[in-house]
């Protein structure tokens, strides 16, 4: 027990006070969110890195000792019953990255001079009774990469519409009977919860031992275990003793340098006011309506600075808990990446009588260059993407998938990716617009998912399969709308890649790009596409493997195009006269040979057309003859 590093008992039915855990000196992660624990704040050691107490019944004030938790990176005490002064020193803890105190009754006067830690990346102070000014260190011009939520307080901010009037907070503070000071350590622990937690810890330790035993046996028998995709955080999973490494390490520092770079150029996430949204949409004018469903509407709008946005309005159910809002907004606020339709902010509309939320508005960037299918299989001549542009789009999609899987905590899997949900901006940058985020019930849950029966542990591979389908359409240029069509096209692709026959590959590829692509690049894309479409999820590649192959294909294509440009430039002057003088004779000779080849096999003419376009006449003629002979026997 003394060596326990991670204790996760989230979303159970635990009640009562937690036992004294100050003796667990190696404990780094405690997650008991989503229970009914309390009212006393738990006694913990000072080495805790991640502390999640959200969605319980803890009351009173936060203990003063929290300010000496110098290793603490993630603190979530949201949606409890805490009262008393908010402790600004929490914002400047040396390691703090994530601070969420939303949905309590914290009071106090904030100042714009309150300091913040250098590592802060997410702060949620919303739905409390705070007054004064928003700390200057939390403003977008000071921390552009930090998500900051301060709505539903009584603060003096640029967005006054999201704040209550000052008398509201003063009256509420008096009504709740604020208590001050440190809570007594002499709390009584209910026998049930003490026994329950002790049993849970023992069960966890036993389970770890059993898993380690069988893992060792499996590794010894097979030599090498199937490893899951590497995360974006570079953590060594083997160091975990809890079976919960992603929560213990990645969740504690869930935004990596890669994530920060992916969000470059995207405006900071913020809270919008209703006045701003009404002005952006001309009071939600019908002509700006992009679509609607049973959950709400989507409008196109233009912000005051000229930025085009898509505004999703969602009806709020009365029985929806405030905790659901907090978790949803927290997840949405992280959807910020170059290859995602990124979230820019949100707005709550409140009932004037009881201050409850009546409508939720989500603001996303507006992408106006159509979807990927419109430039691949449904594009008109001259508007279809080149082969290099298609590789770039596929790489962008893969980058977006990697971010959804590893750049967020928890990761988003099973996103029901489809080619018509991949949008293109004015620079042909691909952006994923579908996310598996249940919002207010089932509002954004992907419909018609074809992967319902797969194991949750392999859920990242469902997105890999969907990516394979998109890649199949990118290569073939043919619209794919059903699993039956996927199987047919997969068989044709398998046949095309089966040997080193250039003509087979060229015949499968979209004729719009087959003449302008390197054979090695085309073959690499085809091979990774087949692996993505493997029937067994465990046989599909990791997203990192996919990205490596796409980047290799892009490099090969770039080198091939450079060589072609170079050779064309050096030969054009010396060969132009010879080409003109011999063109007629070559065309005459080829015409006679084509007739001879076509006569040898009716099917040969099909391959002849594909190869003569590429200049490989002899290969085409020989293939046609061989196929004709095969069919005779």
PDB file of C-alpha atoms in Angstrom, residues 108-351:
ATOM      1  CA  UNK A 108     -13.214  36.959  -2.835  1.00  0.00           C
ATOM      2  CA  UNK A 109     -12.008  40.001  -4.704  1.00  0.00           C
ATOM      3  CA  UNK A 110      -9.605  39.228  -7.542  1.00  0.00           C
ATOM      4  CA  UNK A 111      -7.037  41.747  -8.698  1.00  0.00           C
ATOM      5  CA  UNK A 112      -5.424  42.221 -12.082  1.00  0.00           C
ATOM      6  CA  UNK A 113      -2.087  41.909 -10.275  1.00  0.00           C
ATOM      7  CA  UNK A 114      -2.631  38.281  -9.213  1.00  0.00           C
ATOM      8  CA  UNK A 115       0.379  36.272 -10.515  1.00  0.00           C
ATOM      9  CA  UNK A 116       0.091  33.115 -12.616  1.00  0.00           C
ATOM     10  CA  UNK A 117       2.382  30.145 -13.051  1.00  0.00           C
ATOM     11  CA  UNK A 118       4.373  29.840 -16.268  1.00  0.00           C
ATOM     12  CA  UNK A 119       2.892  26.419 -17.063  1.00  0.00           C
ATOM     13  CA  UNK A 120      -0.814  27.313 -16.836  1.00  0.00           C
ATOM     14  CA  UNK A 121      -2.785  25.998 -19.808  1.00  0.00           C
ATOM     15  CA  UNK A 122      -6.373  25.709 -18.529  1.00  0.00           C
ATOM     16  CA  UNK A 123      -8.187  27.751 -15.859  1.00  0.00           C
ATOM     17  CA  UNK A 124     -11.908  27.532 -15.070  1.00  0.00           C
ATOM     18  CA  UNK A 125     -13.182  29.893 -12.365  1.00  0.00           C
ATOM     19  CA  UNK A 126     -16.738  30.022 -13.726  1.00  0.00           C
ATOM     20  CA  UNK A 127     -19.977  29.776 -11.740  1.00  0.00           C
ATOM     21  CA  UNK A 128     -18.661  31.096  -8.427  1.00  0.00           C
ATOM     22  CA  UNK A 129     -19.162  34.351  -6.496  1.00  0.00           C
ATOM     23  CA  UNK A 130     -15.923  36.117  -7.385  1.00  0.00           C
ATOM     24  CA  UNK A 131     -15.739  39.895  -7.698  1.00  0.00           C
ATOM     25  CA  UNK A 132     -13.083  42.395  -8.732  1.00  0.00           C
ATOM     26  CA  UNK A 133     -11.022  42.237 -11.930  1.00  0.00           C
ATOM     27  CA  UNK A 134      -9.921  39.326 -14.055  1.00  0.00           C
ATOM     28  CA  UNK A 135      -6.189  38.772 -13.400  1.00  0.00           C
ATOM     29  CA  UNK A 136      -4.121  40.369 -16.146  1.00  0.00           C
ATOM     30  CA  UNK A 137      -2.007  37.230 -16.419  1.00  0.00           C
ATOM     31  CA  UNK A 138      -5.076  35.295 -17.639  1.00  0.00           C
ATOM     32  CA  UNK A 139      -5.950  37.653 -20.478  1.00  0.00           C
ATOM     33  CA  UNK A 140      -5.437  36.496 -24.095  1.00  0.00           C
ATOM     34  CA  UNK A 141      -2.687  39.032 -24.789  1.00  0.00           C
ATOM     35  CA  UNK A 142      -0.661  37.643 -21.872  1.00  0.00           C
ATOM     36  CA  UNK A 143      -1.374  33.923 -22.272  1.00  0.00           C
ATOM     37  CA  UNK A 144      -2.717  33.328 -25.804  1.00  0.00           C
ATOM     38  CA  UNK A 145      -2.361  29.534 -25.538  1.00  0.00           C
ATOM     39  CA  UNK A 146      -4.226  29.276 -22.217  1.00  0.00           C
ATOM     40  CA  UNK A 147      -7.927  28.416 -22.057  1.00  0.00           C
ATOM     41  CA  UNK A 148      -9.558  30.696 -19.464  1.00  0.00           C
ATOM     42  CA  UNK A 149     -13.215  30.495 -18.365  1.00  0.00           C
ATOM     43  CA  UNK A 150     -14.532  33.066 -15.871  1.00  0.00           C
ATOM     44  CA  UNK A 151     -18.209  33.421 -16.821  1.00  0.00           C
ATOM     45  CA  UNK A 152     -21.085  33.479 -14.299  1.00  0.00           C
ATOM     46  CA  UNK A 153     -19.189  35.420 -11.616  1.00  0.00           C
ATOM     47  CA  UNK A 154     -19.388  39.144 -10.824  1.00  0.00           C
ATOM     48  CA  UNK A 155     -16.066  40.145 -12.349  1.00  0.00           C
ATOM     49  CA  UNK A 156     -15.214  43.288 -14.229  1.00  0.00           C
ATOM     50  CA  UNK A 157     -14.352  41.833 -17.655  1.00  0.00           C
ATOM     51  CA  UNK A 158     -14.520  42.878 -21.283  1.00  0.00           C
ATOM     52  CA  UNK A 159     -17.536  40.597 -21.608  1.00  0.00           C
ATOM     53  CA  UNK A 160     -19.859  41.953 -18.936  1.00  0.00           C
ATOM     54  CA  UNK A 161     -22.828  40.117 -20.457  1.00  0.00           C
ATOM     55  CA  UNK A 162     -21.414  36.814 -19.160  1.00  0.00           C
ATOM     56  CA  UNK A 163     -21.200  38.138 -15.569  1.00  0.00           C
ATOM     57  CA  UNK A 164     -23.792  38.649 -12.845  1.00  0.00           C
ATOM     58  CA  UNK A 165     -24.237  42.112 -11.334  1.00  0.00           C
ATOM     59  CA  UNK A 166     -22.158  42.678  -8.176  1.00  0.00           C
ATOM     60  CA  UNK A 167     -25.155  42.596  -5.759  1.00  0.00           C
ATOM     61  CA  UNK A 168     -25.915  39.055  -6.908  1.00  0.00           C
ATOM     62  CA  UNK A 169     -22.597  37.702  -5.604  1.00  0.00           C
ATOM     63  CA  UNK A 170     -22.817  39.706  -2.398  1.00  0.00           C
ATOM     64  CA  UNK A 171     -26.307  38.420  -1.612  1.00  0.00           C
ATOM     65  CA  UNK A 172     -25.423  34.830  -2.491  1.00  0.00           C
ATOM     66  CA  UNK A 173     -22.317  34.961  -0.299  1.00  0.00           C
ATOM     67  CA  UNK A 174     -24.447  35.996   2.660  1.00  0.00           C
ATOM     68  CA  UNK A 175     -27.048  33.340   1.891  1.00  0.00           C
ATOM     69  CA  UNK A 176     -24.688  30.361   1.925  1.00  0.00           C
ATOM     70  CA  UNK A 177     -23.233  31.178   5.354  1.00  0.00           C
ATOM     71  CA  UNK A 178     -19.563  31.331   4.435  1.00  0.00           C
ATOM     72  CA  UNK A 179     -17.194  29.521   6.806  1.00  0.00           C
ATOM     73  CA  UNK A 180     -13.530  30.358   7.154  1.00  0.00           C
ATOM     74  CA  UNK A 181     -10.474  28.660   8.459  1.00  0.00           C
ATOM     75  CA  UNK A 182      -8.977  25.237   8.263  1.00  0.00           C
ATOM     76  CA  UNK A 183     -11.159  22.212   8.609  1.00  0.00           C
ATOM     77  CA  UNK A 184     -10.632  19.978  11.591  1.00  0.00           C
ATOM     78  CA  UNK A 185      -8.574  16.904  10.963  1.00  0.00           C
ATOM     79  CA  UNK A 186     -10.701  14.981  13.442  1.00  0.00           C
ATOM     80  CA  UNK A 187     -13.215  13.798  10.912  1.00  0.00           C
ATOM     81  CA  UNK A 188     -15.180  10.644  11.361  1.00  0.00           C
ATOM     82  CA  UNK A 189     -14.931   8.188   8.543  1.00  0.00           C
ATOM     83  CA  UNK A 190     -17.894   6.007   7.810  1.00  0.00           C
ATOM     84  CA  UNK A 191     -16.887   2.355   8.117  1.00  0.00           C
ATOM     85  CA  UNK A 192     -18.519   1.574   4.775  1.00  0.00           C
ATOM     86  CA  UNK A 193     -16.456   3.966   2.709  1.00  0.00           C
ATOM     87  CA  UNK A 194     -13.208   3.093   4.518  1.00  0.00           C
ATOM     88  CA  UNK A 195     -13.768  -0.603   3.923  1.00  0.00           C
ATOM     89  CA  UNK A 196     -14.901   0.015   0.359  1.00  0.00           C
ATOM     90  CA  UNK A 197     -11.828   2.041  -0.549  1.00  0.00           C
ATOM     91  CA  UNK A 198      -9.501  -0.391   1.192  1.00  0.00           C
ATOM     92  CA  UNK A 199     -11.039  -3.287  -0.733  1.00  0.00           C
ATOM     93  CA  UNK A 200     -10.841  -1.317  -3.986  1.00  0.00           C
ATOM     94  CA  UNK A 201      -7.157  -0.569  -3.437  1.00  0.00           C
ATOM     95  CA  UNK A 202      -6.410  -4.203  -2.593  1.00  0.00           C
ATOM     96  CA  UNK A 203      -8.356  -5.356  -5.647  1.00  0.00           C
ATOM     97  CA  UNK A 204      -6.446  -2.918  -7.839  1.00  0.00           C
ATOM     98  CA  UNK A 205      -3.090  -4.123  -6.511  1.00  0.00           C
ATOM     99  CA  UNK A 206      -4.130  -7.762  -7.016  1.00  0.00           C
ATOM    100  CA  UNK A 207      -5.342  -7.062 -10.529  1.00  0.00           C
ATOM    101  CA  UNK A 208      -2.052  -5.384 -11.379  1.00  0.00           C
ATOM    102  CA  UNK A 209      -0.154  -8.438 -10.200  1.00  0.00           C
ATOM    103  CA  UNK A 210      -2.328 -10.789 -12.249  1.00  0.00           C
ATOM    104  CA  UNK A 211      -2.019  -8.624 -15.362  1.00  0.00           C
ATOM    105  CA  UNK A 212       1.747  -8.375 -14.958  1.00  0.00           C
ATOM    106  CA  UNK A 213       1.992 -12.172 -14.599  1.00  0.00           C
ATOM    107  CA  UNK A 214      -0.004 -12.916 -17.755  1.00  0.00           C
ATOM    108  CA  UNK A 215       1.701 -10.107 -19.670  1.00  0.00           C
ATOM    109  CA  UNK A 216       5.078 -11.626 -18.838  1.00  0.00           C
ATOM    110  CA  UNK A 217       3.897 -15.067 -19.943  1.00  0.00           C
ATOM    111  CA  UNK A 218       2.496 -13.679 -23.171  1.00  0.00           C
ATOM    112  CA  UNK A 219       5.710 -11.831 -23.916  1.00  0.00           C
ATOM    113  CA  UNK A 220       7.834 -14.918 -23.218  1.00  0.00           C
ATOM    114  CA  UNK A 221       5.670 -17.074 -25.476  1.00  0.00           C
ATOM    115  CA  UNK A 222       5.418 -14.746 -28.443  1.00  0.00           C
ATOM    116  CA  UNK A 223       8.655 -12.851 -28.090  1.00  0.00           C
ATOM    117  CA  UNK A 224       7.072  -9.453 -28.682  1.00  0.00           C
ATOM    118  CA  UNK A 225       3.766  -8.053 -27.582  1.00  0.00           C
ATOM    119  CA  UNK A 226       1.527  -5.925 -29.765  1.00  0.00           C
ATOM    120  CA  UNK A 227       2.152  -2.392 -28.559  1.00  0.00           C
ATOM    121  CA  UNK A 228      -0.470   0.319 -28.654  1.00  0.00           C
ATOM    122  CA  UNK A 229       0.213   3.520 -30.580  1.00  0.00           C
ATOM    123  CA  UNK A 230       2.710   5.810 -28.904  1.00  0.00           C
ATOM    124  CA  UNK A 231       1.232   8.905 -27.352  1.00  0.00           C
ATOM    125  CA  UNK A 232       2.251  12.461 -28.014  1.00  0.00           C
ATOM    126  CA  UNK A 233       3.753  12.727 -24.568  1.00  0.00           C
ATOM    127  CA  UNK A 234       6.661  10.316 -24.838  1.00  0.00           C
ATOM    128  CA  UNK A 235       5.840   8.536 -21.586  1.00  0.00           C
ATOM    129  CA  UNK A 236       7.202   5.112 -20.833  1.00  0.00           C
ATOM    130  CA  UNK A 237       4.154   3.049 -20.026  1.00  0.00           C
ATOM    131  CA  UNK A 238       6.243   0.366 -18.449  1.00  0.00           C
ATOM    132  CA  UNK A 239       6.879   2.590 -15.455  1.00  0.00           C
ATOM    133  CA  UNK A 240       3.281   2.478 -14.355  1.00  0.00           C
ATOM    134  CA  UNK A 241       2.327   0.290 -11.441  1.00  0.00           C
ATOM    135  CA  UNK A 242      -1.358   1.025 -11.629  1.00  0.00           C
ATOM    136  CA  UNK A 243      -2.441  -0.055 -15.082  1.00  0.00           C
ATOM    137  CA  UNK A 244      -3.541   3.554 -15.576  1.00  0.00           C
ATOM    138  CA  UNK A 245      -0.509   5.291 -17.081  1.00  0.00           C
ATOM    139  CA  UNK A 246      -2.403   7.608 -19.400  1.00  0.00           C
ATOM    140  CA  UNK A 247      -4.241   9.122 -16.453  1.00  0.00           C
ATOM    141  CA  UNK A 248      -1.235   9.280 -14.181  1.00  0.00           C
ATOM    142  CA  UNK A 249       1.147  11.010 -16.562  1.00  0.00           C
ATOM    143  CA  UNK A 250      -0.511  12.214 -19.769  1.00  0.00           C
ATOM    144  CA  UNK A 251      -3.539  13.602 -17.953  1.00  0.00           C
ATOM    145  CA  UNK A 252      -1.316  15.447 -15.507  1.00  0.00           C
ATOM    146  CA  UNK A 253       0.373  17.296 -18.361  1.00  0.00           C
ATOM    147  CA  UNK A 254      -2.078  16.761 -21.166  1.00  0.00           C
ATOM    148  CA  UNK A 255      -0.922  19.478 -23.564  1.00  0.00           C
ATOM    149  CA  UNK A 256       2.452  18.754 -25.151  1.00  0.00           C
ATOM    150  CA  UNK A 257       4.654  20.978 -27.261  1.00  0.00           C
ATOM    151  CA  UNK A 258       3.184  19.278 -30.339  1.00  0.00           C
ATOM    152  CA  UNK A 259      -0.285  20.358 -29.284  1.00  0.00           C
ATOM    153  CA  UNK A 260       0.867  23.941 -28.828  1.00  0.00           C
ATOM    154  CA  UNK A 261       2.418  24.019 -32.294  1.00  0.00           C
ATOM    155  CA  UNK A 262      -0.739  22.536 -33.814  1.00  0.00           C
ATOM    156  CA  UNK A 263      -2.795  25.434 -32.454  1.00  0.00           C
ATOM    157  CA  UNK A 264      -0.544  28.179 -33.813  1.00  0.00           C
ATOM    158  CA  UNK A 265      -2.510  30.815 -35.707  1.00  0.00           C
ATOM    159  CA  UNK A 266      -5.849  29.924 -34.088  1.00  0.00           C
ATOM    160  CA  UNK A 267      -7.435  32.721 -32.016  1.00  0.00           C
ATOM    161  CA  UNK A 268      -7.546  32.071 -28.237  1.00  0.00           C
ATOM    162  CA  UNK A 269     -10.580  30.218 -26.912  1.00  0.00           C
ATOM    163  CA  UNK A 270     -12.856  32.601 -25.018  1.00  0.00           C
ATOM    164  CA  UNK A 271     -16.355  33.256 -23.745  1.00  0.00           C
ATOM    165  CA  UNK A 272     -18.600  35.185 -26.144  1.00  0.00           C
ATOM    166  CA  UNK A 273     -21.510  37.406 -25.175  1.00  0.00           C
ATOM    167  CA  UNK A 274     -24.993  37.162 -26.666  1.00  0.00           C
ATOM    168  CA  UNK A 275     -24.552  40.707 -27.973  1.00  0.00           C
ATOM    169  CA  UNK A 276     -21.540  39.566 -30.028  1.00  0.00           C
ATOM    170  CA  UNK A 277     -23.323  36.531 -31.458  1.00  0.00           C
ATOM    171  CA  UNK A 278     -26.452  38.483 -32.311  1.00  0.00           C
ATOM    172  CA  UNK A 279     -24.365  41.097 -34.101  1.00  0.00           C
ATOM    173  CA  UNK A 280     -22.387  38.398 -35.931  1.00  0.00           C
ATOM    174  CA  UNK A 281     -25.556  36.724 -37.255  1.00  0.00           C
ATOM    175  CA  UNK A 282     -27.766  39.807 -37.683  1.00  0.00           C
ATOM    176  CA  UNK A 283     -29.967  38.514 -34.849  1.00  0.00           C
ATOM    177  CA  UNK A 284     -29.760  34.952 -36.221  1.00  0.00           C
ATOM    178  CA  UNK A 285     -31.103  35.905 -39.643  1.00  0.00           C
ATOM    179  CA  UNK A 286     -32.653  32.957 -41.528  1.00  0.00           C
ATOM    180  CA  UNK A 287     -30.519  33.619 -44.603  1.00  0.00           C
ATOM    181  CA  UNK A 288     -27.446  32.753 -42.501  1.00  0.00           C
ATOM    182  CA  UNK A 289     -28.844  29.393 -41.353  1.00  0.00           C
ATOM    183  CA  UNK A 290     -26.515  26.594 -42.473  1.00  0.00           C
ATOM    184  CA  UNK A 291     -28.602  23.714 -41.136  1.00  0.00           C
ATOM    185  CA  UNK A 292     -30.684  22.459 -38.252  1.00  0.00           C
ATOM    186  CA  UNK A 293     -31.677  19.271 -36.460  1.00  0.00           C
ATOM    187  CA  UNK A 294     -33.611  18.254 -33.376  1.00  0.00           C
ATOM    188  CA  UNK A 295     -30.860  19.586 -31.113  1.00  0.00           C
ATOM    189  CA  UNK A 296     -30.536  23.084 -32.540  1.00  0.00           C
ATOM    190  CA  UNK A 297     -29.287  25.151 -35.463  1.00  0.00           C
ATOM    191  CA  UNK A 298     -26.026  26.100 -37.146  1.00  0.00           C
ATOM    192  CA  UNK A 299     -25.504  29.674 -38.349  1.00  0.00           C
ATOM    193  CA  UNK A 300     -22.795  31.399 -40.319  1.00  0.00           C
ATOM    194  CA  UNK A 301     -21.595  34.635 -38.775  1.00  0.00           C
ATOM    195  CA  UNK A 302     -18.958  37.330 -38.998  1.00  0.00           C
ATOM    196  CA  UNK A 303     -17.341  38.666 -35.831  1.00  0.00           C
ATOM    197  CA  UNK A 304     -16.512  42.308 -35.298  1.00  0.00           C
ATOM    198  CA  UNK A 305     -12.915  41.754 -36.440  1.00  0.00           C
ATOM    199  CA  UNK A 306     -14.095  40.200 -39.712  1.00  0.00           C
ATOM    200  CA  UNK A 307     -13.508  36.559 -38.746  1.00  0.00           C
ATOM    201  CA  UNK A 308     -16.035  34.163 -40.282  1.00  0.00           C
ATOM    202  CA  UNK A 309     -17.438  31.674 -37.777  1.00  0.00           C
ATOM    203  CA  UNK A 310     -19.950  28.836 -37.574  1.00  0.00           C
ATOM    204  CA  UNK A 311     -22.222  29.148 -34.531  1.00  0.00           C
ATOM    205  CA  UNK A 312     -23.907  26.005 -33.238  1.00  0.00           C
ATOM    206  CA  UNK A 313     -26.892  26.638 -30.962  1.00  0.00           C
ATOM    207  CA  UNK A 314     -27.973  23.802 -28.694  1.00  0.00           C
ATOM    208  CA  UNK A 315     -31.145  23.523 -26.704  1.00  0.00           C
ATOM    209  CA  UNK A 316     -30.550  22.797 -23.047  1.00  0.00           C
ATOM    210  CA  UNK A 317     -32.544  20.163 -21.223  1.00  0.00           C
ATOM    211  CA  UNK A 318     -33.820  21.237 -17.833  1.00  0.00           C
ATOM    212  CA  UNK A 319     -32.630  18.053 -16.173  1.00  0.00           C
ATOM    213  CA  UNK A 320     -29.078  18.522 -17.460  1.00  0.00           C
ATOM    214  CA  UNK A 321     -26.610  18.906 -14.611  1.00  0.00           C
ATOM    215  CA  UNK A 322     -24.192  21.803 -14.403  1.00  0.00           C
ATOM    216  CA  UNK A 323     -21.357  19.290 -14.196  1.00  0.00           C
ATOM    217  CA  UNK A 324     -22.194  18.122 -17.720  1.00  0.00           C
ATOM    218  CA  UNK A 325     -21.754  21.675 -18.994  1.00  0.00           C
ATOM    219  CA  UNK A 326     -18.362  22.000 -17.358  1.00  0.00           C
ATOM    220  CA  UNK A 327     -16.994  18.756 -18.746  1.00  0.00           C
ATOM    221  CA  UNK A 328     -18.336  19.431 -22.211  1.00  0.00           C
ATOM    222  CA  UNK A 329     -16.938  22.955 -22.397  1.00  0.00           C
ATOM    223  CA  UNK A 330     -13.614  21.678 -21.099  1.00  0.00           C
ATOM    224  CA  UNK A 331     -13.436  19.108 -23.905  1.00  0.00           C
ATOM    225  CA  UNK A 332     -14.639  21.502 -26.595  1.00  0.00           C
ATOM    226  CA  UNK A 333     -12.076  24.116 -25.554  1.00  0.00           C
ATOM    227  CA  UNK A 334      -9.265  21.681 -26.392  1.00  0.00           C
ATOM    228  CA  UNK A 335     -10.400  21.161 -30.002  1.00  0.00           C
ATOM    229  CA  UNK A 336      -7.761  23.490 -31.350  1.00  0.00           C
ATOM    230  CA  UNK A 337      -5.498  22.212 -34.096  1.00  0.00           C
ATOM    231  CA  UNK A 338      -4.583  23.178 -37.638  1.00  0.00           C
ATOM    232  CA  UNK A 339      -6.280  20.050 -38.983  1.00  0.00           C
ATOM    233  CA  UNK A 340      -9.498  20.351 -36.976  1.00  0.00           C
ATOM    234  CA  UNK A 341     -12.414  22.714 -37.402  1.00  0.00           C
ATOM    235  CA  UNK A 342     -11.305  24.398 -34.200  1.00  0.00           C
ATOM    236  CA  UNK A 343     -13.445  25.688 -31.357  1.00  0.00           C
ATOM    237  CA  UNK A 344     -13.129  29.431 -30.757  1.00  0.00           C
ATOM    238  CA  UNK A 345     -15.417  29.796 -27.749  1.00  0.00           C
ATOM    239  CA  UNK A 346     -18.879  29.438 -26.274  1.00  0.00           C
ATOM    240  CA  UNK A 347     -21.739  31.459 -24.858  1.00  0.00           C
ATOM    241  CA  UNK A 348     -24.375  30.612 -22.242  1.00  0.00           C
ATOM    242  CA  UNK A 349     -27.825  32.162 -22.412  1.00  0.00           C
ATOM    243  CA  UNK A 350     -29.383  32.393 -18.944  1.00  0.00           C
ATOM    244  CA  UNK A 351     -32.917  32.471 -17.625  1.00  0.00           C
TER     245      UNK A 351
END
